[in-house]
Structures are given as C-alpha cells and as structure tokens.
Short mmCIF file of N, CA and C in Angstrom, two decimals:
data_model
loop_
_atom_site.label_atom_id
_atom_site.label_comp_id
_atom_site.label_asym_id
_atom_site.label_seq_id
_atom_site.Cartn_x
_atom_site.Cartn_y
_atom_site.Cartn_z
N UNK A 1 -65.37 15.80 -158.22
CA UNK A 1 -64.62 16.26 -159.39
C UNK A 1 -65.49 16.02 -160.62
N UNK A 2 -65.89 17.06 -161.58
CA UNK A 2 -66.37 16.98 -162.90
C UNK A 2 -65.71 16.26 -163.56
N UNK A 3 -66.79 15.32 -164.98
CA UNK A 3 -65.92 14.92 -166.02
C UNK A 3 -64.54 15.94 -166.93
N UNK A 4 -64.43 16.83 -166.83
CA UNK A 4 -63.59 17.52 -168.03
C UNK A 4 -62.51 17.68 -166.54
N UNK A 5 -62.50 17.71 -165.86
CA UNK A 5 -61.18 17.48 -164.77
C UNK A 5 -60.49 16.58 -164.67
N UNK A 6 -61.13 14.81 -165.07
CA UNK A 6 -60.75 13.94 -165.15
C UNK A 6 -60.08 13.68 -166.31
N UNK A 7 -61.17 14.19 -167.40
CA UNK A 7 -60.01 13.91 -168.45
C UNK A 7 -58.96 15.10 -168.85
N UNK A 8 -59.16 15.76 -168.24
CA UNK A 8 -57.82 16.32 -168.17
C UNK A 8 -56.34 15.95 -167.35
N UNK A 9 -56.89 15.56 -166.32
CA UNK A 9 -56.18 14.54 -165.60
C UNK A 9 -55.29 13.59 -166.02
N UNK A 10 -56.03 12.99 -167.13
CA UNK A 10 -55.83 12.14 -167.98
C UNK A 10 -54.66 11.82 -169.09
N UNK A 11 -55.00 13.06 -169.72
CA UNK A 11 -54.15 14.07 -170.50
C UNK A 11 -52.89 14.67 -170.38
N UNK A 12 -52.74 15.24 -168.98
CA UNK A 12 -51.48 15.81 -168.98
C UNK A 12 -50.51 15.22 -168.54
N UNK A 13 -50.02 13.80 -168.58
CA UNK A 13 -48.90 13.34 -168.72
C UNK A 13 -48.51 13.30 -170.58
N UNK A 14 -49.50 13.35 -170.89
CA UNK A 14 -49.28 13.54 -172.88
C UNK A 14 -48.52 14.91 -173.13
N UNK A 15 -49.48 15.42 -172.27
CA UNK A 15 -48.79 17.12 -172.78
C UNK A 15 -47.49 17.34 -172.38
N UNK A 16 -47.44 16.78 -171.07
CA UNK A 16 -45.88 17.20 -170.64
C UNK A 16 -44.86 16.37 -171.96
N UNK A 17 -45.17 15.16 -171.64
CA UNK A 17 -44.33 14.71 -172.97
C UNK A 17 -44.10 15.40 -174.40
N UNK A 18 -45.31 15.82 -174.80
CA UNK A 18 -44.99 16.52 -176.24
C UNK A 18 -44.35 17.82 -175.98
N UNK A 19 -44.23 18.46 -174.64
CA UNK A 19 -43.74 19.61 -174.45
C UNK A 19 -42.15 19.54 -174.35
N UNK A 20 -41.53 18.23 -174.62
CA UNK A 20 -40.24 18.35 -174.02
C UNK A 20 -39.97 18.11 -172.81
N UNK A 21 -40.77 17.78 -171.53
CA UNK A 21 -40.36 17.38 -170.17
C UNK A 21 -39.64 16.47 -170.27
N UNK A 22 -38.42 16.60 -169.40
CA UNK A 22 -38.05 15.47 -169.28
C UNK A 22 -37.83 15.31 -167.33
N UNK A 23 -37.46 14.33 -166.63
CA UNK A 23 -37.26 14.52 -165.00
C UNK A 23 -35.95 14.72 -165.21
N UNK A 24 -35.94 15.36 -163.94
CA UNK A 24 -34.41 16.11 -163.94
C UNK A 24 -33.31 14.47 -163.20
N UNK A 25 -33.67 13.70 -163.12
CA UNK A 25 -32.88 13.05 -162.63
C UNK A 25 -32.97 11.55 -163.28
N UNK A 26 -33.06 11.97 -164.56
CA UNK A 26 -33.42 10.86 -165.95
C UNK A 26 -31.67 10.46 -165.99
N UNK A 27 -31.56 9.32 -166.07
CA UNK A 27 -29.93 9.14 -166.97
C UNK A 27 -29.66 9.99 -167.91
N UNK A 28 -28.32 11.10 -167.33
CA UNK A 28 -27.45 12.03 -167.97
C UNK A 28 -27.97 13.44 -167.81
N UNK A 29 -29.23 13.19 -167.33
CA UNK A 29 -29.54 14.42 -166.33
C UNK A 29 -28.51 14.80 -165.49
N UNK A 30 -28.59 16.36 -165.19
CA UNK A 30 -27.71 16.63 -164.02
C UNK A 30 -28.15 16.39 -162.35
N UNK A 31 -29.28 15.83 -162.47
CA UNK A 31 -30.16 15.20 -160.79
C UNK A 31 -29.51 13.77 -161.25
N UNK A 32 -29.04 12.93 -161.88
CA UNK A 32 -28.39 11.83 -161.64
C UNK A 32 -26.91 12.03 -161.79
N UNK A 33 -26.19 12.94 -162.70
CA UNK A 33 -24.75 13.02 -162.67
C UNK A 33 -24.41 13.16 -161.38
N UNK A 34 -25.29 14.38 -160.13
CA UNK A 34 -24.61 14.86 -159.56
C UNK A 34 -24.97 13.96 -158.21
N UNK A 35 -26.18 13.08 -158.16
CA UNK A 35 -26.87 12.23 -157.28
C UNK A 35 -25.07 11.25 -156.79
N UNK A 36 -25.17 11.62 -155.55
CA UNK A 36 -24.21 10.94 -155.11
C UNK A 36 -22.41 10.97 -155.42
N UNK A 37 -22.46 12.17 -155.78
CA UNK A 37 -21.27 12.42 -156.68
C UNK A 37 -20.31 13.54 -156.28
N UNK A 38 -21.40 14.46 -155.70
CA UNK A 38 -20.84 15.76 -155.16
C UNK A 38 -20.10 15.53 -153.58
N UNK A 39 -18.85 16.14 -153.65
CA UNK A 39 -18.35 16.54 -152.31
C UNK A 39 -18.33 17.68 -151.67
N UNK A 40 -18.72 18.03 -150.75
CA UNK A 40 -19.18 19.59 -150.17
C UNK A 40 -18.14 19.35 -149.72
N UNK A 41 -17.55 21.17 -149.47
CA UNK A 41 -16.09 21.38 -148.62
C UNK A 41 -16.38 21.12 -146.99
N UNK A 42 -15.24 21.47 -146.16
CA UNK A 42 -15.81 21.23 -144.79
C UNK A 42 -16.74 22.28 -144.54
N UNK A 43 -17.46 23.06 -143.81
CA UNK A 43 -17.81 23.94 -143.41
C UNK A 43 -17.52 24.51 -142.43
N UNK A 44 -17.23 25.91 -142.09
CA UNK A 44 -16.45 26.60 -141.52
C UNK A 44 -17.41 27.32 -140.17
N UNK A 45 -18.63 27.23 -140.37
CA UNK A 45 -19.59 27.43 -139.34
C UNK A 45 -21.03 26.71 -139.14
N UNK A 46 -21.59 26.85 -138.11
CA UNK A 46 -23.42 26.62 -138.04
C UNK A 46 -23.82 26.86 -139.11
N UNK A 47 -23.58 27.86 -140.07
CA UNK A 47 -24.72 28.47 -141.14
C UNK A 47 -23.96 27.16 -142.04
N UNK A 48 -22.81 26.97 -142.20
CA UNK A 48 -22.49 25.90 -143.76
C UNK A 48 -22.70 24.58 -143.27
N UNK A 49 -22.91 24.24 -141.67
CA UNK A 49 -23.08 22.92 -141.61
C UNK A 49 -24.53 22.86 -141.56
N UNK A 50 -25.46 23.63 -141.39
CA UNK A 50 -26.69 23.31 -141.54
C UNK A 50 -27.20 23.23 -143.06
N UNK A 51 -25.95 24.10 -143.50
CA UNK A 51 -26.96 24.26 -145.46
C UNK A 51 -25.75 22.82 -145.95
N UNK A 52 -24.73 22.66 -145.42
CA UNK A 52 -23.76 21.55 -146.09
C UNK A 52 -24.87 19.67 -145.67
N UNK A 53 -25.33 20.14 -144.14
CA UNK A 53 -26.35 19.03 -144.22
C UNK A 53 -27.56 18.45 -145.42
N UNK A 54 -28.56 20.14 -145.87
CA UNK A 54 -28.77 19.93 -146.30
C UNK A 54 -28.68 19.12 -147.39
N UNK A 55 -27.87 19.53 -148.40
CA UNK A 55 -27.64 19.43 -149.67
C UNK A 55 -27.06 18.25 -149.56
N UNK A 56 -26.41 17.52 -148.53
CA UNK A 56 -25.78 16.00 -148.52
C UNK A 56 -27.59 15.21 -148.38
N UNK A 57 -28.26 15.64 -147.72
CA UNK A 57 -29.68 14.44 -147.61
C UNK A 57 -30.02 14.79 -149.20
N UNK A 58 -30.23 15.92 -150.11
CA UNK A 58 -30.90 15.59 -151.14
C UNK A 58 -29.41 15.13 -152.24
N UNK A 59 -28.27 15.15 -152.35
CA UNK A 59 -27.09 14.22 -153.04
C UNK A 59 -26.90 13.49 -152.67
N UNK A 60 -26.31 13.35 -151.45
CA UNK A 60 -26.11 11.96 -150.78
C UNK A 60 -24.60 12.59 -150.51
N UNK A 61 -23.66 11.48 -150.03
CA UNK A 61 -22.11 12.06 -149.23
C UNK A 61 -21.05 12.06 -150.28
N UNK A 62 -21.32 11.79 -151.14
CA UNK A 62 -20.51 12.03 -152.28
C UNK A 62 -19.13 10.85 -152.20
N UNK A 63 -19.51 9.29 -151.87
CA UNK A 63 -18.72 8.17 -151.33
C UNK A 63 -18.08 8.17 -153.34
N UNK A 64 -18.71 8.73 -153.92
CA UNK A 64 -17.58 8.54 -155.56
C UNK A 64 -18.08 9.64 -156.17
N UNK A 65 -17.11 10.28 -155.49
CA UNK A 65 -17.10 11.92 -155.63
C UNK A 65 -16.28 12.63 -157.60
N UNK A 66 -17.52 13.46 -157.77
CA UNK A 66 -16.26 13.36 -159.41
C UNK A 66 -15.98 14.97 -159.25
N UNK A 67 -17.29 15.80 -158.52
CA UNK A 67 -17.27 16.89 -158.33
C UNK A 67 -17.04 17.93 -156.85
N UNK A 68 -16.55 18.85 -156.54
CA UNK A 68 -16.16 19.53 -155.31
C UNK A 68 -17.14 20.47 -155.24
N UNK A 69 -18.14 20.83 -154.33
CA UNK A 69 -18.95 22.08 -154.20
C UNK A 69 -18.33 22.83 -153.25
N UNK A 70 -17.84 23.85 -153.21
CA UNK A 70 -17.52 25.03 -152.21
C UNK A 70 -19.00 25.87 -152.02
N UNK A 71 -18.74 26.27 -150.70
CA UNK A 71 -19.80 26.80 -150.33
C UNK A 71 -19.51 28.54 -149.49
N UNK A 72 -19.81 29.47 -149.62
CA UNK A 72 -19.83 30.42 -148.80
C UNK A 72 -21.03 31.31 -148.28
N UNK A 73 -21.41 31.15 -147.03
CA UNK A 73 -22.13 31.67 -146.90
C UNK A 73 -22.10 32.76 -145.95
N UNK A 74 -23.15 33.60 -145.55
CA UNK A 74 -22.97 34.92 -145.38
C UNK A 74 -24.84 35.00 -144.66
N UNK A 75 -24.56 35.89 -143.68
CA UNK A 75 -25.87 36.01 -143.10
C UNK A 75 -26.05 37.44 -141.88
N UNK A 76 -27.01 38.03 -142.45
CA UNK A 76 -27.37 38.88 -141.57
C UNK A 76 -29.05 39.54 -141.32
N UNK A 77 -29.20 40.31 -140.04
CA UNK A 77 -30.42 40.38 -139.30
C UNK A 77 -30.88 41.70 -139.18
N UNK A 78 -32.17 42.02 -139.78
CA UNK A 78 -32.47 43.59 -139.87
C UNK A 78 -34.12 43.13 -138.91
N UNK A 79 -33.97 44.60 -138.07
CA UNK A 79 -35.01 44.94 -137.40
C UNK A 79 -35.76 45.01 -138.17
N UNK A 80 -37.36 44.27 -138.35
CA UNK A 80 -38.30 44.54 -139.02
C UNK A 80 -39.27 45.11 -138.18
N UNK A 81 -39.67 45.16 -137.11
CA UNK A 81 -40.78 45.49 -136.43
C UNK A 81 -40.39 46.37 -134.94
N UNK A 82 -40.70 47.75 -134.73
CA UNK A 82 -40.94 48.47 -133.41
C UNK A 82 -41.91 48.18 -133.00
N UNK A 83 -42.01 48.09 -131.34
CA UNK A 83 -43.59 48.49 -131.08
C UNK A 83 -43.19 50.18 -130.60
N UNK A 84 -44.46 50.47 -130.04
CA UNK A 84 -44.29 51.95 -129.30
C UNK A 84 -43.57 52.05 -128.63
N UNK A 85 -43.03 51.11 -127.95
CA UNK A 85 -42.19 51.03 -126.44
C UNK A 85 -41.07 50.89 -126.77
N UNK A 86 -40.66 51.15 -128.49
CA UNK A 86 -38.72 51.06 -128.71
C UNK A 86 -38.87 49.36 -128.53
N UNK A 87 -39.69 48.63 -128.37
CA UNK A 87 -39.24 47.17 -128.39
C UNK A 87 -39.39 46.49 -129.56
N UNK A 88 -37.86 45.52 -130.05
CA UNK A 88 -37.95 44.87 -131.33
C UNK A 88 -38.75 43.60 -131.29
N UNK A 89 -39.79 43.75 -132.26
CA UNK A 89 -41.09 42.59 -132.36
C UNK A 89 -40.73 41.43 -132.98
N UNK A 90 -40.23 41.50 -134.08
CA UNK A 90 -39.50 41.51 -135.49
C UNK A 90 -38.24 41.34 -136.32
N UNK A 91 -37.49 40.01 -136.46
CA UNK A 91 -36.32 40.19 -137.17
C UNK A 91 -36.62 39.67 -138.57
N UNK A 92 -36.06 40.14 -139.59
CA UNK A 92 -35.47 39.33 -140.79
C UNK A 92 -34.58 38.88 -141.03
N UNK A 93 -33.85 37.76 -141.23
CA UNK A 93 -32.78 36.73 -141.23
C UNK A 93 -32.70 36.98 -142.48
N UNK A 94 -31.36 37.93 -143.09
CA UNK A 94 -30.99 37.44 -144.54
C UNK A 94 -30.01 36.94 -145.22
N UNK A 95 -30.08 35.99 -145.70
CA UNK A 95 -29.06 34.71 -146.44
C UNK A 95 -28.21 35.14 -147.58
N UNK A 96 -27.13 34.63 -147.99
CA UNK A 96 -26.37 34.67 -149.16
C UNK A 96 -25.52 33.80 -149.25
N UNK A 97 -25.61 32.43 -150.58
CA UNK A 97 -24.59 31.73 -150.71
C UNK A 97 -24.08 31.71 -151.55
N UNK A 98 -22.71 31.75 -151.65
CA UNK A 98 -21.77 31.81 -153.21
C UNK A 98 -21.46 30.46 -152.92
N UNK A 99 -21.77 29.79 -154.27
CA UNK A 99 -21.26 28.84 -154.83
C UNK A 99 -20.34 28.13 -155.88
N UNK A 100 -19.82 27.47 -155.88
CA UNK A 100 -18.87 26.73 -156.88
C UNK A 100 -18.86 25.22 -157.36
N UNK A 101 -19.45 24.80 -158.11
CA UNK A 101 -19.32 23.23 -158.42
C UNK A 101 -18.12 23.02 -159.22
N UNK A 102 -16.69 22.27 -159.06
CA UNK A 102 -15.69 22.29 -159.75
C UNK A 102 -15.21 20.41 -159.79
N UNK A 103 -14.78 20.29 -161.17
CA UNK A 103 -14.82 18.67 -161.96
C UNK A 103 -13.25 18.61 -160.95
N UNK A 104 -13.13 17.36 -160.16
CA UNK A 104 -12.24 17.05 -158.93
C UNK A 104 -11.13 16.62 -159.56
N UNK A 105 -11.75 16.04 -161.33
CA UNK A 105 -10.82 15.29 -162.14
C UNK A 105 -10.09 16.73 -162.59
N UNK A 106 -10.22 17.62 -163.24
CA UNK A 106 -9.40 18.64 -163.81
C UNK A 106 -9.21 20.21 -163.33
N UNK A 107 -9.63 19.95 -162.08
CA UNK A 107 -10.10 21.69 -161.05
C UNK A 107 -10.86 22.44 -161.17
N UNK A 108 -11.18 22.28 -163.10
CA UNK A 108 -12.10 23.21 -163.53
C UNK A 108 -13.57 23.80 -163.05
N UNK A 109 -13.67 24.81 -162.69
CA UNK A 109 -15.53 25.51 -162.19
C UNK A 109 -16.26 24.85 -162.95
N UNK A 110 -17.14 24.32 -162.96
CA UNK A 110 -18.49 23.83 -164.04
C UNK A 110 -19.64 24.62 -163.79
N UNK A 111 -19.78 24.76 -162.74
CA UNK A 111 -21.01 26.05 -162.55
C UNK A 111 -20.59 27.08 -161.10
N UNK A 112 -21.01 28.13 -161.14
CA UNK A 112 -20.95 29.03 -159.96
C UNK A 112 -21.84 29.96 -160.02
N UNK A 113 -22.16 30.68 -158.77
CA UNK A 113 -22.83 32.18 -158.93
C UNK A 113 -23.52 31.98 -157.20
N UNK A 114 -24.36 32.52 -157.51
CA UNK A 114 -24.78 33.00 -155.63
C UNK A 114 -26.23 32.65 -155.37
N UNK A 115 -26.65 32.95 -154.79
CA UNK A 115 -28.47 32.84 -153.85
C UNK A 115 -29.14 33.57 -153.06
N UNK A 116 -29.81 34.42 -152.76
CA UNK A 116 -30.34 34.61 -151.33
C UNK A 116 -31.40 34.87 -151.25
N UNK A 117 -32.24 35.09 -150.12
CA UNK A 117 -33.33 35.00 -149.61
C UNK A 117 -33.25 35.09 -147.99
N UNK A 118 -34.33 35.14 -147.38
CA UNK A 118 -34.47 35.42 -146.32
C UNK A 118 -35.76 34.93 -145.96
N UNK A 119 -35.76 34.90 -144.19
CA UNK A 119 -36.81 34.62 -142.97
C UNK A 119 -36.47 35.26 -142.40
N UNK A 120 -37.81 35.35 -141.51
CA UNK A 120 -38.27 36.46 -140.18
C UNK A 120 -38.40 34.93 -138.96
N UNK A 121 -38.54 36.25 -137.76
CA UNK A 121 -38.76 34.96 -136.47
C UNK A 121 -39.36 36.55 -135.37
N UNK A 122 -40.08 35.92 -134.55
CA UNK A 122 -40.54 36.92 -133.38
C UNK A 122 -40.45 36.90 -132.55
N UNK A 123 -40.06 38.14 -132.21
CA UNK A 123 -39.69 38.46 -130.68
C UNK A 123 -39.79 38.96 -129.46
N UNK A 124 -41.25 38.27 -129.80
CA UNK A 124 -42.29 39.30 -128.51
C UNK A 124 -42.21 37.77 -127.35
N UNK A 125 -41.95 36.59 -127.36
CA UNK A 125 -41.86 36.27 -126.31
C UNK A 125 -40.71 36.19 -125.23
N UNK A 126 -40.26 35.32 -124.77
CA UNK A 126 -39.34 35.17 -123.80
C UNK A 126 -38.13 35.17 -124.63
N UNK A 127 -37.27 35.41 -123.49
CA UNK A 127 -35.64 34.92 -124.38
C UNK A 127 -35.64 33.77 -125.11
N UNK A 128 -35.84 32.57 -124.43
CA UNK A 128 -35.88 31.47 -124.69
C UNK A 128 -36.56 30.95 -126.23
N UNK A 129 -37.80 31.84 -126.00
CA UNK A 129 -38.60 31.63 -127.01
C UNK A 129 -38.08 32.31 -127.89
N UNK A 130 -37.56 33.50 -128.09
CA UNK A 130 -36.67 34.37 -128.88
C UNK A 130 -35.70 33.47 -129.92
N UNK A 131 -34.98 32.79 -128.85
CA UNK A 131 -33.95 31.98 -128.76
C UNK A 131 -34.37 30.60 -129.74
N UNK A 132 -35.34 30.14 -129.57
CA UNK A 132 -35.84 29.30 -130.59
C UNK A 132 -36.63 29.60 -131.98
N UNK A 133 -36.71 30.70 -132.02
CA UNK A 133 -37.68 31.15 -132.90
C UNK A 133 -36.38 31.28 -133.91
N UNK A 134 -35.37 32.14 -133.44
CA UNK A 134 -33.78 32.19 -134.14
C UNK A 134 -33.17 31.10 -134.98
N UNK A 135 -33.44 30.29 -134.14
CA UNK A 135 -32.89 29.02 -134.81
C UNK A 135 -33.45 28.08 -135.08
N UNK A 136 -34.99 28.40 -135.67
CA UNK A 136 -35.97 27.95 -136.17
C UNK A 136 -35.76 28.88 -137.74
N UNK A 137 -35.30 30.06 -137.64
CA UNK A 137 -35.22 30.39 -138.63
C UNK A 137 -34.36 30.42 -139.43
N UNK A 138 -33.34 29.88 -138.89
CA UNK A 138 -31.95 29.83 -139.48
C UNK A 138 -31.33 28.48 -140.30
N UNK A 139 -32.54 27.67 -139.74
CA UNK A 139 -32.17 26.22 -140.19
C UNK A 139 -33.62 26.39 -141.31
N UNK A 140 -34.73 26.89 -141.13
CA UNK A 140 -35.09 27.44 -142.60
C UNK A 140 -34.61 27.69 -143.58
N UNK A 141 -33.73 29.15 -143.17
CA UNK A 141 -32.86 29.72 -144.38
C UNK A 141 -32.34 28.81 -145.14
N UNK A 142 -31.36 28.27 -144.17
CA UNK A 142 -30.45 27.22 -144.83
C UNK A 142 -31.10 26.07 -145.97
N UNK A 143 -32.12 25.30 -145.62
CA UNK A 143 -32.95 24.94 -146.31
C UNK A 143 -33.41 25.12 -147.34
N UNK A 144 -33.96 26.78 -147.48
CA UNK A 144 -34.37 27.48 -148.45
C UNK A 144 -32.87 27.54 -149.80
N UNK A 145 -32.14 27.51 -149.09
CA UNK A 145 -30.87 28.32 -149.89
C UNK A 145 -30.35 26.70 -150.51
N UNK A 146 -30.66 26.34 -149.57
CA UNK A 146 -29.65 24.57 -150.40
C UNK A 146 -30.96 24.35 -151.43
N UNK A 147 -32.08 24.36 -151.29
CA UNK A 147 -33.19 24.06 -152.40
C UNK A 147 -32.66 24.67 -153.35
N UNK A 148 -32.45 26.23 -153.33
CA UNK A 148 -32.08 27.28 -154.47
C UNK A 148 -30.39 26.74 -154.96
N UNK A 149 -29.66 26.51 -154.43
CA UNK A 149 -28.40 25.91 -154.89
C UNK A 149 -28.43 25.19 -155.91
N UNK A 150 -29.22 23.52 -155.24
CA UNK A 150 -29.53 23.03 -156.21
C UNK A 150 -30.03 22.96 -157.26
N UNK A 151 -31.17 23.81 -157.28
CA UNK A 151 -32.05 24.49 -158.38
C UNK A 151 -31.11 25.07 -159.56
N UNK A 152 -30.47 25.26 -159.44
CA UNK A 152 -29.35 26.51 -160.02
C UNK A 152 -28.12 25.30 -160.92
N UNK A 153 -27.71 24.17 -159.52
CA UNK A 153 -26.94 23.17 -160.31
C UNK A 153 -27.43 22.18 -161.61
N UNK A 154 -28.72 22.14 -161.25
CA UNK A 154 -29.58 20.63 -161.49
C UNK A 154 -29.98 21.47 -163.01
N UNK A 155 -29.70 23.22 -163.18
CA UNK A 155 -30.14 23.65 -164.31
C UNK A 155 -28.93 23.95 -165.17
N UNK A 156 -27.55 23.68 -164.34
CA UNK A 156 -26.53 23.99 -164.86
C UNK A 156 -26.00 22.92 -165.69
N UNK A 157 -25.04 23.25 -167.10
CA UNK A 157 -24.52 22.50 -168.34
C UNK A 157 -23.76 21.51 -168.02
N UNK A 158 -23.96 20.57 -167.26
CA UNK A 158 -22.60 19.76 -167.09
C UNK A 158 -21.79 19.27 -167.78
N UNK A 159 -22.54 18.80 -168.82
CA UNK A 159 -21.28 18.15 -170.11
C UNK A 159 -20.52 19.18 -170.21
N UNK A 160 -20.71 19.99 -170.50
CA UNK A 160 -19.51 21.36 -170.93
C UNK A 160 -18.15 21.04 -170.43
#
C-alpha cells in the first residue's frame, strides 16, 4: 500500500464525521429503538418463517416488544432458461414483501410499504439436486428481502 492510501486511511473516519454520519444503531437511532423491540406476527408459511427467522437473528425476539411487524409475503417462479430439447435449465424465484411496523402501545402504522427482488437456481441436474438448488434459493430470497425490510425500517421516522 502507497503513502497517500494510508493517509487517507487515516482521514476518513474525519470525513465521515464532518459529513453527518452517524451509526444507525447509536442511542435513539432506529437500529437501537427497534433492536430487540420488534414482534413479528406468526407466520403463515415456509416463505414468512424463513424471512420471520431472519429478521428475529438481526432484532432479536422482541422479549419487550413496543412494536408489531406484520409481514406478507408473496412468491413466484418464471422459466428463465430453454435448452433445444424444450428442457427447463433455469428458474427465477421472485419475492414480494408487504410490510407494516405498528406502535403495540396505540395500533398506529409507523412505517409500511413493500420489497422485492429475486434469485435463480438450476436445473440441469437431478431432481434432488433441483430440489436443493430450490431451496437454496428460497432461503436466499428470504434473506435478501429481510436485509431490504430492514433497510427500509432502520430508514424509517420513528419518533413521528
């Protein structure tokens, strides 16, 4: 590493500071209001208990719960790939979650709106392998979508 890398190195914890950074999970941040606070609804299938898992490892179980997250999710699979032989190579797994964060103390919504995105998985080997590749990609999605959830909460007004 060159000198002017280092001191730049150096440097940009200054810059972030004069820029206004702050961590999202500073006291009165919404990464500490909601750290341990949130209660996810039950989930009604595989797709909400894998994304309801999620989002409990990065909150935690919500043991002093102030807020309710509802969750809905929604999922479907488009052929991405033929070969010559009419055989599907190729799926895309695509995601959608509507969300709701609502104050437990007064019912009120505090934030809502939706997500999605998508994964692929392939299907040129065995069933089996098919079969895992599926639900290799599905517990992706889910993943992907609880990151984006949060993303969305952790930017949302809570005092309001």
């Amino acid at each position: 590493m060159s000198l002017p890398n280092r001191r730049f190195m150096l440097l940009a914890p200054l810059a972030l500071g004069a820029c206004g950074f702050e961590p999202i999970h500073a006291p009165g941040k919404p990464g500490a209001m909601l750290q341990n606070r949130v209660l996810v609804d039950e989930p009604a299938d595989q797709n909400g208990y894998l994304l309801t898992r999620e989002i409990e490892e990065r909150l935690g179980r919500g043991g002093n719960a102030a807020y309710g997250l509802s969750l809905s999710v929604g999922t479907s699979e488009r052929q991405l790939a033929i070969n010559s032989e009419g055989y599907i190579e190729r799926f895309n797994l695509l995601g959608r979650v509507d969300y709701s964060l609502r104050s437990l103390d007064t019912g009120d919504v505090v934030a809502s709106g939706y997500v999605e995105n998508f994964t692929a998985y392939s299907a040129t080997g065995t069933t089996v392998v098919t079969l895992a590749g599926e639900r290799d990609a599905r517990e992706r999605l889910m993943n992907i979508l609880a990151d984006q959830v949060l993303a969305r909460l952790y930017a949302a007004d809570l005092t309001a």
